[in-house]
Tab-separated table of C-alpha atoms in Angstrom:
chain	number	residue	atom	x	y	z
A	18	MET	CA	-52.536	-35.672	172.065
A	19	TYR	CA	-51.625	-34.338	175.498
A	20	TYR	CA	-48.687	-32.311	174.155
A	21	ASP	CA	-50.825	-30.287	171.732
A	22	THR	CA	-53.551	-29.832	174.347
A	23	ALA	CA	-50.948	-28.618	176.827
A	24	TRP	CA	-49.898	-25.851	174.448
A	25	LYS	CA	-53.505	-24.757	173.965
A	26	HIS	CA	-54.005	-24.527	177.730
A	27	TRP	CA	-50.696	-22.704	178.139
A	28	GLU	CA	-51.565	-20.155	175.462
A	29	SER	CA	-54.902	-19.634	177.244
A	30	LYS	CA	-52.968	-18.933	180.481
A	31	GLN	CA	-54.271	-22.116	182.101
A	32	ASP	CA	-50.871	-22.951	183.559
A	33	ASN	CA	-51.984	-25.673	185.980
A	34	GLN	CA	-53.777	-27.678	183.314
A	35	ALA	CA	-50.939	-27.123	180.848
A	36	PHE	CA	-48.486	-28.481	183.419
A	37	ILE	CA	-50.634	-31.586	183.971
A	38	ASP	CA	-50.914	-32.181	180.217
A	39	PHE	CA	-47.176	-31.774	179.651
A	40	ASN	CA	-46.582	-34.282	182.445
A	41	ASN	CA	-49.015	-36.748	180.853
A	42	ALA	CA	-47.363	-36.206	177.468
A	43	LYS	CA	-43.967	-36.884	179.070
A	44	ALA	CA	-45.189	-40.300	180.239
A	45	ILE	CA	-46.264	-41.162	176.690
A	46	PHE	CA	-42.922	-40.020	175.256
A	47	GLN	CA	-41.178	-42.186	177.878
A	48	ASN	CA	-43.166	-45.218	176.735
A	49	HIS	CA	-41.930	-44.566	173.189
A	50	ASN	CA	-38.333	-43.824	174.244
A	51	ASP	CA	-38.639	-40.375	172.680
A	52	ASN	CA	-35.926	-38.451	174.520
A	53	ALA	CA	-36.461	-35.184	172.664
A	54	GLY	CA	-40.179	-35.320	173.491
A	55	ILE	CA	-39.425	-35.981	177.153
A	56	ALA	CA	-36.979	-33.067	177.237
A	57	LYS	CA	-39.439	-30.644	175.634
A	58	CYS	CA	-42.122	-31.548	178.161
A	59	LEU	CA	-39.704	-31.118	181.064
A	60	ILE	CA	-38.507	-27.758	179.750
A	61	ASN	CA	-42.036	-26.449	179.292
A	62	MET	CA	-42.972	-27.665	182.761
A	63	ALA	CA	-39.854	-25.944	184.132
A	64	ILE	CA	-40.787	-22.674	182.442
A	65	ILE	CA	-44.295	-22.838	183.908
A	66	MET	CA	-42.837	-23.490	187.353
A	67	GLY	CA	-40.464	-20.559	187.020
A	68	ASP	CA	-43.210	-18.240	185.803
A	69	ASN	CA	-45.201	-19.146	188.904
A	70	GLY	CA	-42.371	-18.499	191.347
A	71	ASP	CA	-41.133	-22.055	191.958
A	72	TYR	CA	-37.518	-21.281	191.072
A	73	TYR	CA	-35.911	-24.285	192.755
A	74	GLY	CA	-38.403	-26.683	191.188
A	75	SER	CA	-37.915	-25.060	187.795
A	76	GLN	CA	-34.144	-25.261	188.100
A	77	LYS	CA	-34.234	-28.959	188.996
A	78	THR	CA	-36.667	-29.806	186.185
A	79	SER	CA	-34.580	-27.944	183.601
A	80	LEU	CA	-31.422	-29.702	184.782
A	81	ASP	CA	-33.250	-33.046	184.506
A	82	ALA	CA	-34.114	-32.235	180.884
A	83	ILE	CA	-30.461	-31.914	179.838
A	84	GLN	CA	-29.811	-35.638	180.278
A	85	TYR	CA	-32.324	-36.373	177.496
A	86	LEU	CA	-30.640	-34.100	174.948
A	87	ASP	CA	-27.601	-34.563	172.736
A	88	THR	CA	-25.404	-31.482	172.381
A	89	ASN	CA	-24.063	-32.867	169.085
A	90	ASN	CA	-27.521	-33.227	167.551
A	91	THR	CA	-28.142	-30.069	165.492
A	92	GLU	CA	-31.908	-30.626	165.632
A	93	GLN	CA	-31.816	-30.340	169.423
A	94	ARG	CA	-29.707	-27.193	169.698
A	95	GLU	CA	-32.671	-24.807	169.920
A	96	ILE	CA	-34.285	-26.986	172.577
A	97	LEU	CA	-31.057	-26.865	174.585
A	98	SER	CA	-30.856	-23.118	174.057
A	99	SER	CA	-34.363	-22.540	175.404
A	100	ASN	CA	-33.607	-24.744	178.394
A	101	TYR	CA	-30.380	-22.903	179.243
A	102	ASN	CA	-32.207	-19.583	179.012
A	103	ASN	CA	-34.784	-20.794	181.513
A	104	LEU	CA	-31.981	-22.003	183.782
A	105	GLY	CA	-30.418	-18.569	183.531
A	106	LYS	CA	-33.669	-16.837	184.461
A	107	VAL	CA	-34.516	-18.954	187.484
A	108	THR	CA	-30.911	-19.043	188.720
A	109	GLN	CA	-30.825	-15.259	188.407
A	110	ASN	CA	-34.028	-15.058	190.449
A	111	LEU	CA	-32.223	-17.128	193.074
A	112	LYS	CA	-29.503	-14.427	192.991
A	113	ASP	CA	-26.741	-16.759	191.834
A	114	TYR	CA	-25.639	-14.307	189.162
A	115	GLU	CA	-22.372	-15.987	188.230
A	116	LYS	CA	-24.090	-19.286	187.452
A	117	ALA	CA	-26.924	-17.453	185.682
A	118	GLU	CA	-24.375	-15.768	183.420
A	119	PHE	CA	-22.976	-19.177	182.497
A	120	PHE	CA	-26.438	-20.499	181.603
A	121	PHE	CA	-27.339	-17.437	179.513
A	122	LYS	CA	-24.074	-17.724	177.581
A	123	GLU	CA	-24.821	-21.402	176.952
A	124	ALA	CA	-28.226	-20.339	175.584
A	125	VAL	CA	-26.452	-17.957	173.187
A	126	LYS	CA	-24.009	-20.684	172.145
A	127	PHE	CA	-26.713	-23.144	171.150
A	128	THR	CA	-29.096	-20.872	169.205
A	129	ASN	CA	-29.031	-19.750	165.586
A	130	ASP	CA	-32.289	-17.843	165.887
A	131	SER	CA	-31.796	-14.065	165.636
A	132	SER	CA	-34.816	-13.226	167.824
A	133	SER	CA	-33.611	-15.562	170.553
A	134	LEU	CA	-30.122	-14.047	170.383
A	135	PHE	CA	-31.541	-10.598	171.129
A	136	ILE	CA	-33.486	-11.931	174.112
A	137	TYR	CA	-30.613	-13.976	175.542
A	138	ASN	CA	-28.096	-11.139	175.200
A	139	ASN	CA	-30.606	-8.784	176.814
A	140	ASN	CA	-30.819	-11.277	179.679
A	141	ILE	CA	-27.032	-11.275	180.029
A	142	ALA	CA	-27.111	-7.471	180.195
A	143	ASN	CA	-29.838	-7.611	182.846
A	144	ASN	CA	-27.742	-10.062	184.832
A	145	TYR	CA	-24.814	-7.616	184.779
A	146	ARG	CA	-27.184	-4.864	185.926
A	147	TYR	CA	-28.271	-6.875	188.964
A	148	GLN	CA	-24.578	-7.113	189.864
A	149	ARG	CA	-24.218	-3.338	189.366
A	150	ARG	CA	-21.837	-3.931	186.491
A	151	TYR	CA	-23.543	-1.102	184.635
A	152	ASP	CA	-20.874	-0.481	182.004
A	153	ASN	CA	-21.125	-4.095	180.852
A	154	SER	CA	-24.921	-3.855	180.706
A	155	ILE	CA	-25.002	-0.592	178.780
A	156	LYS	CA	-22.461	-1.832	176.251
A	157	ILE	CA	-24.651	-4.836	175.411
A	158	TYR	CA	-27.913	-2.853	175.304
A	159	ASN	CA	-26.373	-0.263	172.956
A	160	SER	CA	-24.965	-2.982	170.735
A	161	LEU	CA	-28.403	-4.602	170.439
A	162	LEU	CA	-30.190	-1.312	169.722
A	163	ASN	CA	-27.657	-0.428	167.030
A	164	THR	CA	-28.573	-3.544	165.058
A	165	GLU	CA	-30.443	-3.042	161.790
A	166	ASN	CA	-34.083	-2.234	162.654
A	167	GLU	CA	-35.575	-4.949	160.464
A	168	GLN	CA	-33.790	-7.582	162.556
A	169	ILE	CA	-35.444	-6.554	165.821
A	170	SER	CA	-39.144	-6.693	166.713
A	171	SER	CA	-40.996	-3.853	168.420
A	172	LYS	CA	-41.430	-6.047	171.478
A	173	THR	CA	-37.711	-6.719	171.769
A	174	PHE	CA	-36.711	-3.133	170.904
A	175	SER	CA	-38.962	-1.692	173.620
A	176	ARG	CA	-37.625	-4.204	176.138
A	177	ILE	CA	-34.014	-3.254	175.453
A	178	LEU	CA	-34.782	0.484	175.345
A	179	ASP	CA	-36.525	0.285	178.721
A	180	ASN	CA	-33.668	-1.687	180.268
A	181	LEU	CA	-31.036	0.657	178.832
A	182	ALA	CA	-32.741	3.804	180.155
A	183	PHE	CA	-33.280	2.303	183.603
A	184	THR	CA	-29.685	1.067	183.792
A	185	LYS	CA	-28.346	4.512	182.852
A	186	PHE	CA	-30.417	5.928	185.722
A	187	LEU	CA	-29.050	3.341	188.150
A	188	GLN	CA	-25.531	4.230	187.064
A	189	ASN	CA	-26.219	7.970	187.303
A	190	PRO	CA	-29.233	9.050	189.425
A	191	ASN	CA	-29.195	12.436	187.640
A	192	TYR	CA	-29.803	10.847	184.242
A	193	ASN	CA	-33.186	11.825	182.775
A	194	ALA	CA	-34.555	8.397	181.886
A	195	GLU	CA	-38.244	9.315	181.887
A	196	PRO	CA	-38.621	10.124	178.141
A	197	GLU	CA	-37.113	6.786	177.084
A	198	LEU	CA	-39.022	4.863	179.742
A	199	ASN	CA	-42.262	6.433	178.522
A	200	GLN	CA	-41.323	5.723	174.898
A	201	ALA	CA	-40.832	2.045	175.733
A	202	LEU	CA	-44.145	1.960	177.633
A	203	SER	CA	-45.959	3.560	174.690
A	204	MET	CA	-44.535	0.956	172.295
A	205	ARG	CA	-45.582	-1.825	174.626
A	206	ARG	CA	-49.116	-0.480	174.839
A	207	LYS	CA	-49.388	-0.365	171.050
A	208	ILE	CA	-48.563	-4.055	170.755
A	209	ASP	CA	-50.536	-5.017	173.889
A	210	ASP	CA	-47.452	-6.413	175.614
A	211	LEU	CA	-48.758	-6.714	179.177
A	212	TRP	CA	-45.618	-8.272	180.614
A	213	GLY	CA	-43.611	-5.479	179.035
A	214	GLN	CA	-46.001	-2.833	180.361
A	215	ASN	CA	-45.643	-4.344	183.809
A	216	ALA	CA	-41.849	-3.962	183.644
A	217	SER	CA	-42.158	-0.413	182.310
A	218	GLN	CA	-44.517	0.633	185.100
A	219	ALA	CA	-42.128	-0.854	187.672
A	220	HIS	CA	-39.154	1.024	186.234
A	221	LEU	CA	-41.069	4.296	186.031
A	222	SER	CA	-42.249	3.909	189.616
A	223	ASP	CA	-38.701	3.251	190.829
A	224	TYR	CA	-37.244	6.068	188.737
A	225	LEU	CA	-39.766	8.616	190.042
A	226	TYR	CA	-39.717	7.495	193.673
A	227	ASP	CA	-37.373	10.246	194.870
A	228	LYS	CA	-38.443	12.753	192.211
A	229	ASP	CA	-42.239	12.767	192.255
A	230	LYS	CA	-43.957	10.579	194.840
A	231	SER	CA	-47.444	10.989	193.346
A	232	LYS	CA	-46.314	9.955	189.850
A	233	SER	CA	-44.332	7.084	191.340
A	234	LEU	CA	-47.436	5.881	193.184
A	235	PHE	CA	-49.495	6.215	189.993
A	236	HIS	CA	-47.144	3.878	188.117
A	237	ALA	CA	-46.982	1.478	191.082
A	238	LYS	CA	-50.794	1.202	191.033
A	239	LYS	CA	-50.739	0.608	187.272
A	240	MET	CA	-48.152	-2.116	187.783
A	241	LEU	CA	-50.371	-3.751	190.411
A	242	GLU	CA	-53.390	-3.648	188.075
A	243	ILE	CA	-51.415	-5.333	185.309
A	244	SER	CA	-49.814	-7.894	187.626
A	245	ILE	CA	-53.277	-8.955	188.816
A	246	LYS	CA	-54.323	-9.482	185.189
A	247	LEU	CA	-51.197	-11.525	184.620
A	248	ASN	CA	-51.471	-13.331	187.946
A	249	SER	CA	-47.865	-12.315	188.628
A	250	SER	CA	-47.352	-13.074	192.321
A	251	ASP	CA	-43.863	-11.525	192.470
A	252	ASP	CA	-45.061	-8.108	191.333
A	253	GLU	CA	-48.120	-8.174	193.549
A	254	LEU	CA	-45.753	-8.439	196.496
A	255	VAL	CA	-43.580	-5.463	195.461
């Protein structure tokens, strides 16, 4: 089936083929009047588009998916939640932070999954940071980190720790964020989280820019190396 094949291609980082397969699967779901199937294909296609820098296309495709979902159907709540999170991410990338905040909060409203809640609340905190509402960001990050350890994965913990340290630095340029930034990077290396390492290298490079140009350049080069592996066009342009 196209849908299963699409996931295999996506997991193998073959985004173009995954997109084609999800689109073919969508046509089959349409022939069977399977609205949930159509919505899932559209959402996955939207996520792929967003990951590859097509924010407007991703936004439109995610919005199209909503019409196929029923907010009163409990079995579709997680699908809706994932879709609203993607809408938040791409809308944030388009710098419409107020609308992005709305979408992220909708994602929180529709999920009962604890891992997703951590991610979505982290995204809300990031959105506040982009608006320089640092107190709001820090409050959320601290709240998430103070949760019982067994409820939070190493990947999520390192993400929040990195964001918290960098936000404290943005709020106060004299704050020594380097130890926490390096701690987050070390955790991400241990679990081979390349996307996380990419973010860590970017934050370390920015943090060190006015403090140690050579170290800042070192981390910028590391970020470029990782972004090439990930085929992350946005970071290659930084």
